[in-house]
Amino acid sequence: MRYSQDHEFIDAAGEVATVGISDHAQAQLGDIVFVDLPEVGAKLKKGEPAAVVESVKAASDVFAPASGEVVAVNAKLGDSPGLVNEDAQGAGWLFKLKLSAPEELDGLMDDAAYADYLKTVG
Amino acid sequence: MSAFLFTPLYGLHREYGARFAPFAGYDMPIQYRDGILAEHAHTRAKAGLFDVSHMGQAWLDGPDHTTLAAALETLCAADLLGLAPGRQRYTQWLNAAGGIIDDLMISRPEGADGRLHIVVNAARKAVDYEFLAAHVPASVKLTPRPERALLALQGPLAAGVLARLAPGFDKLPFMGVKAAEELEVSRSGYTGEDGYEISLPAEVAEAFARRLLEPPEVALIGLGARDTLRLEAGLCLYGHELSEEIDPIEAGLTWSIPKRRRVQGGFPGAARIQAALTEGPKRRLVGLKLDGRAPAREGAGIVGPDGAEIGLVTSGGFGPSVGAAIALGYVEPAFAAPGTALALLVRGKSLPASVVALPFHPHAYFRG
């Protein structure tokens, strides 16, 4: 699993990768009440806004941690957005990307680097 | 060095795992460990304890009740002359154009002849005190009380909890006030539930709060849930629904202006307010319920059936007890009737919404 500095995670299995927000990010946001997911088929560039996670207090952008085409979204979040709080990096995933430039993942943090990064952002 | 002000309960908030954010110059608890949804549900089902010590408490003293009330009736549209000892009113300080300088609670302590107590918004304290100093006669004295803390105990179990700790308040009527030893208690609040606001000396506030928190039915509740609770209760928040440009009729606060004041006037902006009462206001605060879960926040455009923008959302979010996204906003009067189908603009999308009667969640005030 890899992480962006904006606290997205991306978990690649072959050319398809699962994207969501990190457990740290969900804890910071608090109770999530709505997730605005991208359309299946949307082509995203790394760093572009891809989804919006709405907590009780505010809306937060989720950026594409890598470029690719959206091939699936987590439909369960429609009725149960709280899955992101319960299991952000598991059942609370947001969308799946067919990667167009898998080498982009090399620029992201692994678990150890992300843990160190969280210490620097407090 | 911190630029923030702190309430007397700051240490208690830290101990309970509060997440803080700046509000009106204070570092205030937004939520505790259980989070806003759980805190909201707890308050609706049991009893929530809120620290609202950032709000402004002050005495207004005059030579006698009639002189004091008459002086203050020139600044707001409440009936203060008829305010009985042991009773409280909700009102607004008004500017010359009928706009709202602040909204507040004003109470007359039992046995008082010439003393009233006010509770004003934290962010408007300085403005209010300046306004009062400039407009009350020399015989009326304003005394801010920064040495007092303010706790709100809200929810269906609030009365039982307080009765075990400080007997004598369970029969207090809605909008009644009563003092006992160092406590000054009113049966009021900002959640739509039964409950109390309890003013007490800052130095005993933490010990008293800890005793209130002992029974399992009481939980500390942050400002995050205070906002979702008041939104569901359809209650206005200064700086959102209320401002110096908005008059009480537009804001749906006509109920706070009794008949004598409507007829006689004698308050700032009376001409505009009386015209709005007879001819109808130019815009109206409405409740909006969205069809889905996607929240529309403050500033979202409100669109009429023909696609034209007819207003703006002033507060919006997910209503946990309603189970849907809800909002308050101003619209042209033609679109204010419950049942009117409108749409809210969120991130370029048009979200269907309906005008609904307020409150979104029924009030459960104590009715004896």
Short mmCIF file of C-alpha atoms in Angstrom, two decimals:
data_model
loop_
_atom_site.label_atom_id
_atom_site.label_comp_id
_atom_site.label_asym_id
_atom_site.label_seq_id
_atom_site.Cartn_x
_atom_site.Cartn_y
_atom_site.Cartn_z
CA MET A 1 0.00 0.00 0.00
CA ARG A 2 1.23 3.50 -0.89
CA TYR A 3 0.21 6.93 0.42
CA SER A 4 0.14 10.48 -0.92
CA GLN A 5 0.98 13.60 1.06
CA ASP A 6 -2.76 14.44 0.88
CA HIS A 7 -3.50 11.24 2.84
CA GLU A 8 -4.94 9.12 0.04
CA PHE A 9 -3.95 5.48 -0.03
CA ILE A 10 -3.54 3.43 -3.19
CA ASP A 11 -3.26 -0.33 -3.20
CA ALA A 12 -2.22 -1.76 -6.58
CA ALA A 13 -2.86 -5.35 -7.65
CA GLY A 14 -1.65 -5.68 -11.21
CA GLU A 15 -2.86 -2.77 -13.31
CA VAL A 16 -5.93 -2.02 -11.15
CA ALA A 17 -5.46 -0.11 -7.89
CA THR A 18 -7.87 0.57 -5.01
CA VAL A 19 -7.98 4.18 -3.75
CA GLY A 20 -9.31 5.66 -0.55
CA ILE A 21 -8.36 7.90 2.33
CA SER A 22 -5.95 6.80 5.04
CA ASP A 23 -7.06 5.81 8.51
CA HIS A 24 -5.29 8.94 9.77
CA ALA A 25 -7.37 11.08 7.37
CA GLN A 26 -10.71 9.59 8.44
CA ALA A 27 -9.83 10.17 12.10
CA GLN A 28 -9.00 13.79 11.37
CA LEU A 29 -12.22 14.37 9.42
CA GLY A 30 -14.53 12.85 12.02
CA ASP A 31 -17.92 11.33 11.21
CA ILE A 32 -18.35 11.04 7.45
CA VAL A 33 -21.93 11.55 6.26
CA PHE A 34 -21.58 11.57 2.46
CA VAL A 35 -19.05 10.61 -0.21
CA ASP A 36 -19.26 12.13 -3.69
CA LEU A 37 -17.65 9.48 -5.93
CA PRO A 38 -16.35 9.87 -9.49
CA GLU A 39 -18.19 8.38 -12.49
CA VAL A 40 -17.07 4.98 -13.68
CA GLY A 41 -15.16 5.66 -16.89
CA ALA A 42 -13.79 9.01 -15.74
CA LYS A 43 -10.15 9.52 -16.70
CA LEU A 44 -8.17 11.10 -13.88
CA LYS A 45 -4.72 12.65 -13.86
CA LYS A 46 -2.52 12.32 -10.79
CA GLY A 47 -3.28 15.18 -8.40
CA GLU A 48 -6.70 16.01 -9.83
CA PRO A 49 -9.76 16.21 -7.54
CA ALA A 50 -11.39 12.79 -7.80
CA ALA A 51 -13.96 12.59 -4.99
CA VAL A 52 -15.31 14.61 -2.07
CA VAL A 53 -15.66 13.29 1.46
CA GLU A 54 -18.17 15.20 3.57
CA SER A 55 -17.87 15.07 7.33
CA VAL A 56 -20.49 16.62 9.60
CA LYS A 57 -18.44 19.82 9.65
CA ALA A 58 -16.92 20.20 6.18
CA ALA A 59 -16.27 18.92 2.67
CA SER A 60 -12.79 17.64 1.81
CA ASP A 61 -11.39 16.91 -1.65
CA VAL A 62 -9.83 13.56 -2.40
CA PHE A 63 -7.14 13.78 -5.09
CA ALA A 64 -6.19 11.03 -7.51
CA PRO A 65 -2.89 9.62 -6.16
CA ALA A 66 -2.09 8.30 -9.65
CA SER A 67 -3.41 8.67 -13.20
CA GLY A 68 -5.88 6.24 -14.69
CA GLU A 69 -9.46 5.38 -15.55
CA VAL A 70 -12.10 4.80 -12.86
CA VAL A 71 -13.28 1.20 -13.32
CA ALA A 72 -15.36 0.81 -10.13
CA VAL A 73 -16.71 2.84 -7.24
CA ASN A 74 -17.72 1.62 -3.77
CA ALA A 75 -21.52 1.67 -4.07
CA LYS A 76 -21.93 0.66 -0.41
CA LEU A 77 -20.87 4.17 0.62
CA GLY A 78 -24.16 5.55 -0.75
CA ASP A 79 -26.11 4.17 2.21
CA SER A 80 -23.20 3.63 4.59
CA PRO A 81 -20.66 6.47 4.30
CA GLY A 82 -19.61 5.62 7.87
CA LEU A 83 -17.72 2.62 6.42
CA VAL A 84 -14.93 5.11 5.71
CA ASN A 85 -14.66 5.79 9.46
CA GLU A 86 -14.96 2.14 10.42
CA ASP A 87 -12.48 0.71 7.93
CA ALA A 88 -10.93 3.43 5.77
CA GLN A 89 -8.25 1.27 4.22
CA GLY A 90 -10.50 -1.79 3.83
CA ALA A 91 -14.30 -1.83 3.35
CA GLY A 92 -14.31 1.97 3.17
CA TRP A 93 -12.39 2.18 -0.12
CA LEU A 94 -13.63 4.84 -2.57
CA PHE A 95 -12.85 3.80 -6.16
CA LYS A 96 -10.66 1.56 -8.32
CA LEU A 97 -8.34 2.94 -10.96
CA LYS A 98 -6.93 1.19 -14.03
CA LEU A 99 -3.48 2.77 -13.87
CA SER A 100 -2.21 4.51 -17.00
CA ALA A 101 1.24 5.22 -15.55
CA PRO A 102 2.00 2.63 -12.84
CA GLU A 103 5.47 4.12 -12.38
CA GLU A 104 3.79 7.09 -10.64
CA LEU A 105 3.40 4.87 -7.58
CA ASP A 106 7.16 4.93 -7.09
CA GLY A 107 6.88 8.57 -6.04
CA LEU A 108 4.44 7.75 -3.21
CA MET A 109 5.23 6.77 0.38
CA ASP A 110 5.21 3.22 1.68
CA ASP A 111 3.84 2.35 5.15
CA ALA A 112 7.07 3.22 6.97
CA ALA A 113 7.57 6.50 5.10
CA TYR A 114 3.91 7.48 5.68
CA ALA A 115 4.23 6.73 9.40
CA ASP A 116 7.27 9.04 9.51
CA TYR A 117 5.38 11.66 7.47
CA LEU A 118 2.49 11.62 9.97
CA LYS A 119 4.95 12.47 12.74
CA THR A 120 6.01 15.60 10.82
CA VAL A 121 2.43 16.78 10.15
CA GLY A 122 1.39 16.22 13.77
CA MET B 1 1.99 32.48 23.89
CA SER B 2 -1.50 31.66 22.72
CA ALA B 3 -3.68 34.18 20.96
CA PHE B 4 -6.79 32.35 22.17
CA LEU B 5 -9.07 32.84 25.11
CA PHE B 6 -9.98 29.77 27.14
CA THR B 7 -13.09 28.91 29.13
CA PRO B 8 -12.74 27.75 32.75
CA LEU B 9 -13.39 24.16 31.55
CA TYR B 10 -10.47 24.00 29.11
CA GLY B 11 -8.59 21.43 31.21
CA LEU B 12 -11.69 19.25 31.49
CA HIS B 13 -12.15 19.35 27.70
CA ARG B 14 -8.56 18.20 27.20
CA GLU B 15 -9.04 15.40 29.68
CA TYR B 16 -12.11 14.20 27.74
CA GLY B 17 -10.17 14.10 24.47
CA ALA B 18 -11.64 17.23 22.88
CA ARG B 19 -10.65 18.32 19.42
CA PHE B 20 -10.43 22.11 19.52
CA ALA B 21 -11.05 24.85 16.97
CA PRO B 22 -11.10 28.63 17.23
CA PHE B 23 -14.54 30.15 17.75
CA ALA B 24 -15.13 33.84 18.50
CA GLY B 25 -11.57 34.18 19.77
CA TYR B 26 -11.83 31.15 22.07
CA ASP B 27 -10.21 27.76 21.65
CA MET B 28 -13.40 25.70 21.90
CA PRO B 29 -14.13 21.95 21.93
CA ILE B 30 -15.74 20.91 18.64
CA GLN B 31 -16.09 17.25 19.56
CA TYR B 32 -14.86 14.65 22.01
CA ARG B 33 -13.78 11.05 21.44
CA ASP B 34 -17.18 9.66 20.41
CA GLY B 35 -17.63 12.19 17.60
CA ILE B 36 -20.38 14.56 16.53
CA LEU B 37 -22.98 11.97 15.42
CA ALA B 38 -22.78 10.05 18.70
CA GLU B 39 -22.84 13.28 20.74
CA HIS B 40 -25.88 14.50 18.80
CA ALA B 41 -27.73 11.21 19.35
CA HIS B 42 -26.78 11.18 23.03
CA THR B 43 -28.27 14.65 23.58
CA ARG B 44 -31.54 13.71 21.83
CA ALA B 45 -31.86 10.47 23.83
CA LYS B 46 -30.35 11.28 27.23
CA ALA B 47 -28.56 14.43 28.44
CA GLY B 48 -25.68 16.43 26.98
CA LEU B 49 -23.47 18.88 28.86
CA PHE B 50 -22.16 21.84 26.85
CA ASP B 51 -19.63 24.45 27.92
CA VAL B 52 -20.91 27.76 26.55
CA SER B 53 -18.87 29.97 28.84
CA HIS B 54 -17.64 31.92 25.82
CA MET B 55 -21.04 33.61 25.61
CA GLY B 56 -21.43 37.09 27.08
CA GLN B 57 -23.23 37.40 30.40
CA ALA B 58 -24.02 40.81 31.84
CA TRP B 59 -26.23 42.65 34.32
CA LEU B 60 -28.26 45.65 33.30
CA ASP B 61 -29.24 47.70 36.34
CA GLY B 62 -31.63 50.63 36.54
CA PRO B 63 -33.51 52.54 39.22
CA ASP B 64 -36.57 50.25 38.91
CA HIS B 65 -37.99 47.68 36.49
CA THR B 66 -40.24 50.09 34.59
CA THR B 67 -37.45 52.62 33.93
CA LEU B 68 -34.99 49.88 32.93
CA ALA B 69 -37.48 47.99 30.74
CA ALA B 70 -38.68 51.18 29.02
CA ALA B 71 -35.08 52.14 28.20
CA LEU B 72 -34.32 48.71 26.72
CA GLU B 73 -37.58 48.58 24.77
CA THR B 74 -36.14 51.39 22.64
CA LEU B 75 -33.39 48.93 21.50
CA CYS B 76 -35.37 45.72 20.89
CA ALA B 77 -38.94 44.69 20.03
CA ALA B 78 -39.59 42.45 23.03
CA ASP B 79 -42.16 43.09 25.74
CA LEU B 80 -39.87 43.90 28.65
CA LEU B 81 -42.32 46.04 30.62
CA GLY B 82 -44.46 42.93 30.98
CA LEU B 83 -41.56 40.63 31.83
CA ALA B 84 -42.43 39.07 35.18
CA PRO B 85 -39.82 38.24 37.82
CA GLY B 86 -38.48 34.74 37.23
CA ARG B 87 -39.12 34.86 33.48
CA GLN B 88 -36.94 35.10 30.39
CA ARG B 89 -37.46 36.30 26.83
CA TYR B 90 -35.66 35.82 23.52
CA THR B 91 -35.13 39.05 21.56
CA GLN B 92 -32.77 40.92 19.21
CA TRP B 93 -30.94 44.24 19.48
CA LEU B 94 -31.95 46.17 16.36
CA ASN B 95 -30.25 48.86 14.31
CA ALA B 96 -31.98 51.90 12.77
CA ALA B 97 -32.75 49.93 9.61
CA GLY B 98 -34.37 47.10 11.58
CA GLY B 99 -31.34 44.83 11.06
CA ILE B 100 -30.23 42.50 13.82
CA ILE B 101 -27.17 43.61 15.82
CA ASP B 102 -27.37 40.47 17.95
CA ASP B 103 -29.90 38.01 19.31
CA LEU B 104 -29.99 37.34 23.02
CA MET B 105 -31.77 36.03 26.08
CA ILE B 106 -32.92 38.56 28.61
CA SER B 107 -34.18 37.53 32.02
CA ARG B 108 -35.57 39.14 35.14
CA PRO B 109 -34.32 37.50 38.31
CA GLU B 110 -36.94 36.59 40.93
CA GLY B 111 -37.50 39.46 43.31
CA ALA B 112 -35.61 41.93 41.11
CA ASP B 113 -36.95 45.44 40.58
CA GLY B 114 -34.48 47.19 38.30
CA ARG B 115 -32.16 44.36 37.33
CA LEU B 116 -32.10 42.27 34.14
CA HIS B 117 -29.62 39.63 33.03
CA ILE B 118 -28.56 39.20 29.40
CA VAL B 119 -26.76 36.41 27.57
CA VAL B 120 -25.36 37.47 24.18
CA ASN B 121 -23.36 35.77 21.44
CA ALA B 122 -19.62 35.35 22.04
CA ALA B 123 -18.67 36.89 18.71
CA ARG B 124 -20.90 39.94 19.34
CA LYS B 125 -20.04 40.73 22.97
CA ALA B 126 -17.91 43.76 22.18
CA VAL B 127 -20.41 45.12 19.63
CA ASP B 128 -23.33 44.63 22.01
CA TYR B 129 -21.65 46.27 24.98
CA GLU B 130 -20.61 49.24 22.86
CA PHE B 131 -24.15 49.50 21.46
CA LEU B 132 -25.66 49.41 24.94
CA ALA B 133 -23.18 51.91 26.35
CA ALA B 134 -24.02 54.31 23.53
CA HIS B 135 -27.80 53.97 23.78
CA VAL B 136 -28.92 53.43 27.36
CA PRO B 137 -29.59 56.46 29.61
CA ALA B 138 -27.16 57.35 32.39
CA SER B 139 -29.49 55.74 34.93
CA VAL B 140 -28.88 52.30 33.37
CA LYS B 141 -25.62 50.55 34.14
CA LEU B 142 -24.14 47.65 32.15
CA THR B 143 -21.92 45.23 34.08
CA PRO B 144 -20.32 42.41 32.07
CA ARG B 145 -19.77 39.26 34.12
CA PRO B 146 -16.67 37.56 32.71
CA GLU B 147 -16.20 35.85 36.09
CA ARG B 148 -19.21 33.61 35.35
CA ALA B 149 -19.12 30.32 33.45
CA LEU B 150 -22.16 29.05 31.52
CA LEU B 151 -23.10 25.39 31.15
CA ALA B 152 -26.00 23.99 29.13
CA LEU B 153 -27.54 20.68 30.20
CA GLN B 154 -29.83 19.53 27.40
CA GLY B 155 -31.90 16.46 26.65
CA PRO B 156 -34.90 14.47 27.91
CA LEU B 157 -33.02 13.30 31.03
CA ALA B 158 -31.60 16.75 31.91
CA ALA B 159 -34.28 17.57 34.50
CA GLY B 160 -33.79 14.32 36.40
CA VAL B 161 -30.02 14.74 36.42
CA LEU B 162 -30.14 18.31 37.72
CA ALA B 163 -32.79 17.42 40.32
CA ARG B 164 -30.41 14.96 41.98
CA LEU B 165 -27.65 17.54 42.17
CA ALA B 166 -29.49 20.79 42.78
CA PRO B 167 -33.15 20.26 43.75
CA GLY B 168 -35.83 22.80 42.95
CA PHE B 169 -35.36 23.30 39.22
CA ASP B 170 -37.45 20.40 37.87
CA LYS B 171 -40.74 22.37 38.03
CA LEU B 172 -39.19 25.51 36.52
CA PRO B 173 -41.35 26.37 33.48
CA PHE B 174 -39.91 26.74 29.97
CA MET B 175 -38.23 30.16 29.80
CA GLY B 176 -38.34 30.46 33.57
CA VAL B 177 -35.32 31.53 35.64
CA LYS B 178 -34.41 30.78 39.23
CA ALA B 179 -31.34 31.31 41.37
CA ALA B 180 -30.20 29.08 44.22
CA GLU B 181 -26.99 29.78 46.09
CA GLU B 182 -24.37 30.42 43.41
CA LEU B 183 -26.37 28.92 40.51
CA GLU B 184 -28.53 31.01 38.17
CA VAL B 185 -30.60 28.59 36.11
CA SER B 186 -32.91 29.12 33.16
CA ARG B 187 -35.04 26.45 31.50
CA SER B 188 -33.94 27.07 27.96
CA GLY B 189 -31.32 26.02 25.47
CA TYR B 190 -30.27 25.76 21.87
CA THR B 191 -30.99 22.16 20.95
CA GLY B 192 -34.79 21.93 20.75
CA GLU B 193 -34.75 19.63 23.79
CA ASP B 194 -35.83 20.23 27.37
CA GLY B 195 -32.94 21.47 29.45
CA TYR B 196 -31.20 24.24 31.31
CA GLU B 197 -28.58 26.90 30.98
CA ILE B 198 -26.68 27.20 34.25
CA SER B 199 -24.64 30.29 35.09
CA LEU B 200 -22.15 29.83 37.93
CA PRO B 201 -18.88 31.30 39.19
CA ALA B 202 -15.94 30.29 36.97
CA GLU B 203 -13.96 28.92 39.90
CA VAL B 204 -16.58 26.29 40.76
CA ALA B 205 -17.57 25.46 37.17
CA GLU B 206 -15.21 22.52 36.70
CA ALA B 207 -16.20 20.84 39.98
CA PHE B 208 -19.89 21.29 39.16
CA ALA B 209 -19.41 19.99 35.61
CA ARG B 210 -17.63 16.90 36.96
CA ARG B 211 -20.57 16.17 39.25
CA LEU B 212 -23.01 16.59 36.35
CA LEU B 213 -20.89 14.14 34.34
CA GLU B 214 -20.95 11.42 37.01
CA PRO B 215 -24.25 9.73 36.00
CA PRO B 216 -23.86 7.63 32.84
CA GLU B 217 -26.75 9.43 31.14
CA VAL B 218 -24.68 12.63 30.87
CA ALA B 219 -21.95 13.13 28.24
CA LEU B 220 -19.88 16.15 27.31
CA ILE B 221 -20.99 17.53 23.94
CA GLY B 222 -18.95 19.82 21.67
CA LEU B 223 -19.88 22.75 19.48
CA GLY B 224 -20.09 20.46 16.44
CA ALA B 225 -23.16 18.67 17.78
CA ARG B 226 -24.48 21.93 19.24
CA ASP B 227 -24.64 23.16 15.64
CA THR B 228 -26.35 20.04 14.20
CA LEU B 229 -28.85 20.08 17.10
CA ARG B 230 -29.75 23.75 16.66
CA LEU B 231 -29.98 23.37 12.88
CA GLU B 232 -32.47 20.50 13.24
CA ALA B 233 -34.38 22.62 15.77
CA GLY B 234 -34.58 25.40 13.14
CA LEU B 235 -32.85 27.91 15.44
CA CYS B 236 -31.00 30.87 13.94
CA LEU B 237 -27.25 31.36 14.43
CA TYR B 238 -25.86 34.89 14.39
CA GLY B 239 -23.47 35.44 11.47
CA HIS B 240 -25.36 32.84 9.43
CA GLU B 241 -29.13 33.36 9.51
CA LEU B 242 -28.89 36.69 11.34
CA SER B 243 -26.95 39.84 10.50
CA GLU B 244 -27.24 43.62 10.52
CA GLU B 245 -28.81 43.39 7.04
CA ILE B 246 -31.57 40.95 8.03
CA ASP B 247 -34.67 41.94 9.99
CA PRO B 248 -36.57 39.70 12.44
CA ILE B 249 -39.55 39.24 10.11
CA GLU B 250 -37.35 37.90 7.32
CA ALA B 251 -35.67 35.61 9.83
CA GLY B 252 -38.99 34.10 10.95
CA LEU B 253 -38.71 35.68 14.41
CA THR B 254 -42.09 37.45 14.27
CA TRP B 255 -43.18 35.33 17.26
CA SER B 256 -40.63 37.20 19.39
CA ILE B 257 -42.41 40.54 18.79
CA PRO B 258 -45.64 40.76 20.82
CA LYS B 259 -48.73 42.59 19.59
CA ARG B 260 -48.23 45.72 21.73
CA ARG B 261 -44.79 46.31 20.24
CA ARG B 262 -45.97 45.61 16.67
CA VAL B 263 -48.72 48.21 17.04
CA GLN B 264 -46.84 50.83 19.08
CA GLY B 265 -43.38 50.50 17.50
CA GLY B 266 -40.82 52.53 19.42
CA PHE B 267 -37.86 50.27 18.58
CA PRO B 268 -35.09 50.83 16.00
CA GLY B 269 -36.20 50.17 12.44
CA ALA B 270 -39.87 50.02 13.49
CA ALA B 271 -41.03 51.44 10.14
CA ARG B 272 -39.32 48.68 8.12
CA ILE B 273 -40.44 45.98 10.50
CA GLN B 274 -44.05 47.20 10.62
CA ALA B 275 -44.08 47.39 6.80
CA ALA B 276 -42.71 43.84 6.59
CA LEU B 277 -45.45 42.71 8.98
CA THR B 278 -48.26 44.18 6.86
CA GLU B 279 -46.86 43.78 3.35
CA GLY B 280 -44.71 40.71 3.89
CA PRO B 281 -40.91 40.60 3.93
CA LYS B 282 -38.73 40.84 0.81
CA ARG B 283 -37.14 37.47 1.58
CA ARG B 284 -37.92 34.71 4.01
CA LEU B 285 -35.92 32.16 5.94
CA VAL B 286 -36.98 28.63 5.02
CA GLY B 287 -36.09 25.09 5.93
CA LEU B 288 -34.84 22.97 3.03
CA LYS B 289 -34.70 19.20 3.02
CA LEU B 290 -32.58 17.60 0.34
CA ASP B 291 -33.68 14.40 -1.37
CA GLY B 292 -30.32 12.71 -0.79
CA ARG B 293 -27.53 12.64 1.77
CA ALA B 294 -25.24 15.14 0.01
CA PRO B 295 -25.05 18.24 2.23
CA ALA B 296 -25.38 21.78 0.89
CA ARG B 297 -23.25 24.16 2.95
CA GLU B 298 -23.45 27.87 3.70
CA GLY B 299 -23.20 29.90 0.48
CA ALA B 300 -24.77 27.29 -1.80
CA GLY B 301 -27.16 28.87 -4.31
CA ILE B 302 -30.88 28.12 -4.13
CA VAL B 303 -32.50 27.71 -7.53
CA GLY B 304 -36.20 28.04 -8.38
CA PRO B 305 -38.27 25.83 -10.71
CA ASP B 306 -37.26 27.90 -13.77
CA GLY B 307 -33.53 27.61 -12.99
CA ALA B 308 -33.06 31.18 -11.73
CA GLU B 309 -31.13 31.70 -8.50
CA ILE B 310 -33.59 32.88 -5.84
CA GLY B 311 -31.51 32.75 -2.67
CA LEU B 312 -28.60 31.40 -0.66
CA VAL B 313 -28.08 28.74 1.97
CA THR B 314 -27.05 30.24 5.33
CA SER B 315 -26.44 26.96 7.23
CA GLY B 316 -26.48 23.42 5.98
CA GLY B 317 -25.32 19.95 6.76
CA PHE B 318 -26.43 16.45 7.56
CA GLY B 319 -29.22 16.25 10.12
CA PRO B 320 -28.44 13.14 12.16
CA SER B 321 -31.93 12.79 13.70
CA VAL B 322 -33.67 13.76 10.45
CA GLY B 323 -31.52 11.26 8.53
CA ALA B 324 -31.11 13.59 5.55
CA ALA B 325 -29.19 16.63 4.46
CA ILE B 326 -30.94 19.81 5.63
CA ALA B 327 -30.33 23.52 5.23
CA LEU B 328 -31.61 26.95 6.20
CA GLY B 329 -31.60 29.72 3.64
CA TYR B 330 -33.29 32.86 2.41
CA VAL B 331 -35.56 32.79 -0.63
CA GLU B 332 -37.94 35.19 -2.35
CA PRO B 333 -41.33 34.96 -0.58
CA ALA B 334 -43.02 33.36 -3.64
CA PHE B 335 -40.90 30.23 -3.04
CA ALA B 336 -41.26 30.02 0.74
CA ALA B 337 -44.33 27.77 1.06
CA PRO B 338 -43.69 24.26 2.43
CA GLY B 339 -43.75 21.73 -0.36
CA THR B 340 -42.13 24.06 -2.93
CA ALA B 341 -39.64 22.08 -5.02
CA LEU B 342 -36.30 23.87 -5.35
CA ALA B 343 -32.70 22.87 -6.02
CA LEU B 344 -29.40 23.65 -4.30
CA LEU B 345 -26.17 24.19 -6.22
CA VAL B 346 -23.30 22.10 -4.84
CA ARG B 347 -20.04 21.77 -6.79
CA GLY B 348 -21.80 22.50 -10.07
CA LYS B 349 -24.51 19.93 -9.44
CA SER B 350 -28.13 20.78 -8.89
CA LEU B 351 -29.45 18.84 -5.87
CA PRO B 352 -33.25 18.54 -5.54
CA ALA B 353 -34.67 19.92 -2.28
CA SER B 354 -38.07 20.82 -0.85
CA VAL B 355 -39.13 23.66 1.39
CA VAL B 356 -40.27 22.14 4.70
CA ALA B 357 -41.88 23.62 7.80
CA LEU B 358 -39.47 24.35 10.67
CA PRO B 359 -38.29 22.82 12.90
CA PHE B 360 -36.84 19.85 11.04
CA HIS B 361 -36.93 17.84 14.28
CA PRO B 362 -39.84 18.49 16.68
CA HIS B 363 -39.13 20.61 19.75
CA ALA B 364 -39.42 18.79 23.06
CA TYR B 365 -39.49 21.76 25.46
CA PHE B 366 -40.82 21.31 29.01
CA ARG B 367 -44.53 22.09 29.08
CA GLY B 368 -45.17 21.31 32.74
#
